[in-house]
Amino acid sequence: MNKWDKRFMGLAKNASAWSKDKRTGVGAVIVNDNKKVLSLGFNGFPRGVDDDVESRHQKPDKDYYVTHAERNALDESETSLVGATIYCTFFTCATCAHGIIQKGLKKVVAPEPNWEDDKYADSQKAAIKMYEEAGVEVQYYTIDDNNLMAFWEIGCGGGKVFNVITEDKFIPYIDFYKKSLEAKGHKVSRYMINDKINVVEFFVGKKEKHYLYFGKYEVNDFIFKR
């Protein structure tokens, strides 16, 4: 992977964090050969549709209400996408592959699917077959920076990524996060790093704890199952 692949996938991952989907944040970025960003998208509800209805974030309703990131990126473009490349943080389904092919894109860059996944493998296999027949190149994205760490919180139904850092900034970031808690009015007496389960425990008040999880960074680490 070259530096531009990393940059555009990083942008797609940033876009995925904008999604209000409580279980799956997915981002997509479309670029041309001149490395110009033509469009980006994230998964979410159509404009004007109420995304605060809890049932719409759960299957089966979710399948009816949520538009995939790739589809949004295709629809949001105001220019031709012929010959363009799309970067996705989750491998495309067959339906999104229809749009990618019809719009004339030439390349898809995404993490390799889990071919044993009961929910998505069949659709993704169909997407691969269509890409092969339509002449769309598929490139599986892999991270070769093995010194990157990510910090995130886990909440009800999903998670929130706070930062991705190099390992040498591990302790400084924990100290920074502690200060951010204190700035919000929390009285943090101390923190403890639990390497066995990859979590930092912040002791807030007499009994309360605040948890910050950490781990090696992979582009698809925080794509929670749909």
Tab-separated table of C-alpha atoms in Angstrom, residues 27-217:
chain	number	residue	atom	x	y	z
A	27	GLY	CA	-17.136	5.311	5.122
A	28	ALA	CA	-16.398	5.564	1.400
A	29	VAL	CA	-14.279	7.996	-0.628
A	30	ILE	CA	-14.130	8.286	-4.424
A	31	VAL	CA	-11.039	9.766	-6.101
A	32	ASN	CA	-9.766	10.215	-9.641
A	33	ASP	CA	-6.346	9.477	-11.138
A	34	ASN	CA	-5.147	12.954	-10.193
A	35	LYS	CA	-5.749	12.094	-6.531
A	36	LYS	CA	-8.647	14.523	-6.345
A	37	VAL	CA	-11.499	13.614	-4.034
A	38	LEU	CA	-14.696	13.518	-6.093
A	39	SER	CA	-17.143	12.417	-3.406
A	40	LEU	CA	-17.452	10.780	-0.023
A	41	GLY	CA	-20.222	9.139	1.941
A	42	PHE	CA	-21.082	7.312	5.118
A	43	ASN	CA	-23.937	4.984	5.950
A	44	GLY	CA	-27.067	6.603	7.282
A	45	PHE	CA	-30.686	7.463	6.720
A	46	PRO	CA	-31.965	9.438	3.710
A	47	ARG	CA	-32.301	13.199	4.231
A	48	GLY	CA	-35.300	14.129	6.334
A	49	VAL	CA	-35.889	10.597	7.613
A	50	ASP	CA	-35.966	10.387	11.408
A	51	ASP	CA	-32.823	8.558	12.543
A	52	ASP	CA	-33.678	8.837	16.240
A	53	VAL	CA	-36.218	6.000	16.082
A	54	GLU	CA	-34.516	3.169	17.960
A	55	SER	CA	-36.183	0.325	16.049
A	56	ARG	CA	-34.758	1.629	12.788
A	57	HIS	CA	-31.262	0.889	14.051
A	58	GLN	CA	-32.103	-2.791	14.518
A	59	LYS	CA	-32.785	-5.526	11.997
A	60	PRO	CA	-35.028	-6.051	10.130
A	61	ASP	CA	-36.025	-2.359	9.968
A	62	LYS	CA	-32.403	-1.282	9.569
A	63	ASP	CA	-32.161	-2.959	6.174
A	64	TYR	CA	-35.045	-0.807	4.945
A	65	TYR	CA	-33.882	2.554	6.319
A	66	VAL	CA	-30.081	2.677	6.118
A	67	THR	CA	-28.323	3.676	2.904
A	68	HIS	CA	-24.840	2.215	2.544
A	69	ALA	CA	-21.793	4.488	2.449
A	70	GLU	CA	-20.882	3.470	-1.099
A	71	ARG	CA	-24.361	4.323	-2.379
A	72	ASN	CA	-24.258	7.719	-0.683
A	73	ALA	CA	-20.829	8.472	-2.142
A	74	LEU	CA	-22.067	7.573	-5.621
A	75	ASP	CA	-25.223	9.660	-5.255
A	76	GLU	CA	-23.461	12.698	-3.792
A	77	SER	CA	-21.038	13.096	-6.682
A	78	GLU	CA	-21.649	16.094	-8.927
A	79	THR	CA	-19.270	14.934	-11.630
A	80	SER	CA	-18.597	11.863	-13.765
A	81	LEU	CA	-17.091	8.932	-11.886
A	82	VAL	CA	-15.901	7.050	-14.963
A	83	GLY	CA	-12.429	5.665	-14.302
A	84	ALA	CA	-12.471	6.589	-10.611
A	85	THR	CA	-11.437	4.561	-7.559
A	86	ILE	CA	-13.573	4.016	-4.449
A	87	TYR	CA	-12.055	3.396	-1.013
A	88	CYS	CA	-14.370	1.638	1.454
A	89	THR	CA	-13.859	0.672	5.079
A	90	PHE	CA	-16.073	-2.406	4.628
A	91	PHE	CA	-16.151	-4.554	1.515
A	92	THR	CA	-19.060	-3.773	-0.786
A	93	CYS	CA	-22.265	-5.757	-1.003
A	94	ALA	CA	-23.702	-6.904	-4.319
A	95	THR	CA	-26.224	-4.045	-4.455
A	96	CYS	CA	-23.534	-1.397	-4.038
A	97	ALA	CA	-21.462	-3.211	-6.652
A	98	HIS	CA	-24.320	-2.598	-9.129
A	99	GLY	CA	-23.938	1.160	-8.683
A	100	ILE	CA	-20.137	1.109	-8.758
A	101	ILE	CA	-20.159	-0.770	-12.051
A	102	GLN	CA	-22.937	1.310	-13.590
A	103	LYS	CA	-21.128	4.558	-12.736
A	104	GLY	CA	-18.024	3.321	-14.526
A	105	LEU	CA	-15.593	3.145	-11.621
A	106	LYS	CA	-12.466	1.142	-12.400
A	107	LYS	CA	-11.202	0.121	-8.972
A	108	VAL	CA	-12.408	-0.831	-5.491
A	109	VAL	CA	-10.063	-0.676	-2.494
A	110	ALA	CA	-11.379	-2.267	0.706
A	111	PRO	CA	-10.449	-4.755	3.446
A	112	GLU	CA	-10.802	-8.377	2.374
A	113	PRO	CA	-14.163	-9.811	3.439
A	114	ASN	CA	-14.579	-12.600	5.931
A	115	TRP	CA	-15.584	-15.270	3.448
A	116	GLU	CA	-17.098	-17.397	6.206
A	117	ASP	CA	-19.456	-14.685	7.433
A	118	ASP	CA	-23.046	-15.936	7.322
A	119	LYS	CA	-24.526	-12.456	6.848
A	120	TYR	CA	-22.381	-10.926	4.122
A	121	ALA	CA	-20.207	-13.505	2.386
A	122	ASP	CA	-22.750	-14.524	-0.288
A	123	SER	CA	-23.457	-10.916	-1.258
A	124	GLN	CA	-19.750	-10.038	-1.286
A	125	LYS	CA	-18.905	-13.106	-3.376
A	126	ALA	CA	-21.509	-11.981	-5.915
A	127	ALA	CA	-19.929	-8.504	-5.876
A	128	ILE	CA	-16.506	-10.011	-6.605
A	129	LYS	CA	-17.918	-12.038	-9.489
A	130	MET	CA	-19.557	-8.959	-11.014
A	131	TYR	CA	-16.371	-6.928	-10.637
A	132	GLU	CA	-14.418	-9.636	-12.446
A	133	GLU	CA	-16.877	-9.767	-15.323
A	134	ALA	CA	-17.174	-5.964	-15.585
A	135	GLY	CA	-13.422	-5.388	-15.461
A	136	VAL	CA	-13.366	-3.545	-12.131
A	137	GLU	CA	-10.095	-4.041	-10.266
A	138	VAL	CA	-10.314	-5.103	-6.614
A	139	GLN	CA	-7.486	-4.316	-4.220
A	140	TYR	CA	-7.590	-5.595	-0.661
A	141	TYR	CA	-6.415	-3.019	1.826
A	142	THR	CA	-3.927	-4.066	4.478
A	143	ILE	CA	-2.143	-1.987	7.097
A	144	ASP	CA	1.632	-2.397	7.239
A	145	ASP	CA	2.143	0.140	10.022
A	146	ASN	CA	2.364	-2.219	12.976
A	147	ASN	CA	3.275	0.454	15.522
A	148	LEU	CA	-0.101	2.183	15.498
A	149	MET	CA	-2.429	2.095	18.482
A	150	ALA	CA	-6.068	3.111	18.696
A	151	PHE	CA	-8.153	4.247	21.654
A	152	TRP	CA	-11.913	3.829	21.823
A	153	GLU	CA	-14.878	3.643	24.141
A	154	ILE	CA	-17.579	0.982	23.986
A	155	GLY	CA	-21.142	2.057	24.564
A	156	CYS	CA	-24.594	0.624	24.003
A	157	GLY	CA	-24.639	-1.025	20.579
A	158	GLY	CA	-21.315	0.258	19.304
A	159	GLY	CA	-18.184	2.234	19.920
A	160	LYS	CA	-16.518	5.579	19.429
A	161	VAL	CA	-12.917	5.886	18.252
A	162	PHE	CA	-11.028	8.728	19.893
A	163	ASN	CA	-7.577	8.637	18.353
A	164	VAL	CA	-4.987	6.611	16.474
A	165	ILE	CA	-1.405	7.177	17.623
A	166	THR	CA	2.087	5.735	17.426
A	167	GLU	CA	3.123	3.586	20.382
A	168	ASP	CA	5.597	6.176	21.670
A	169	LYS	CA	2.648	8.497	22.401
A	170	PHE	CA	0.747	5.848	24.375
A	171	ILE	CA	1.245	7.275	27.888
A	172	PRO	CA	1.055	10.944	26.805
A	173	TYR	CA	-2.340	10.283	25.216
A	174	ILE	CA	-3.649	8.575	28.352
A	175	ASP	CA	-2.569	11.623	30.350
A	176	PHE	CA	-4.276	13.867	27.798
A	177	TYR	CA	-7.471	11.823	28.045
A	178	LYS	CA	-7.348	12.040	31.853
A	179	LYS	CA	-7.172	15.831	31.590
A	180	SER	CA	-10.116	15.840	29.184
A	181	LEU	CA	-12.190	13.919	31.747
A	182	GLU	CA	-11.224	16.411	34.420
A	183	ALA	CA	-12.170	19.276	32.107
A	184	LYS	CA	-15.655	17.744	31.915
A	185	GLY	CA	-15.964	17.877	35.691
A	186	HIS	CA	-14.838	14.349	36.585
A	187	LYS	CA	-12.508	13.995	39.573
A	188	VAL	CA	-9.972	11.411	38.433
A	189	SER	CA	-7.918	10.138	41.358
A	190	ARG	CA	-5.754	7.740	39.337
A	191	TYR	CA	-5.749	5.364	36.398
A	192	MET	CA	-4.592	1.798	35.884
A	193	ILE	CA	-3.514	0.119	32.624
A	194	ASN	CA	-4.785	-3.444	32.318
A	195	ASP	CA	-2.698	-5.095	29.594
A	196	LYS	CA	-4.578	-8.395	29.835
A	197	ILE	CA	-7.822	-6.969	28.479
A	198	ASN	CA	-6.399	-3.821	26.813
A	199	VAL	CA	-8.226	-1.233	28.855
A	200	VAL	CA	-7.294	1.829	30.882
A	201	GLU	CA	-9.400	2.174	34.032
A	202	PHE	CA	-9.862	5.717	35.319
A	203	PHE	CA	-11.006	5.900	38.922
A	204	VAL	CA	-13.611	8.658	39.098
A	205	GLY	CA	-14.965	9.641	42.503
A	206	LYS	CA	-15.249	6.976	45.189
A	207	LYS	CA	-16.615	4.001	43.247
A	208	GLU	CA	-17.149	4.935	39.604
A	209	LYS	CA	-14.770	3.881	36.843
A	210	HIS	CA	-14.371	5.200	33.311
A	211	TYR	CA	-12.975	2.792	30.692
A	212	LEU	CA	-10.802	3.589	27.677
A	213	TYR	CA	-9.944	0.643	25.450
A	214	PHE	CA	-6.825	0.364	23.306
A	215	GLY	CA	-5.294	-1.998	20.776
A	216	LYS	CA	-3.342	-2.382	17.575
A	217	TYR	CA	-4.878	-0.347	14.789
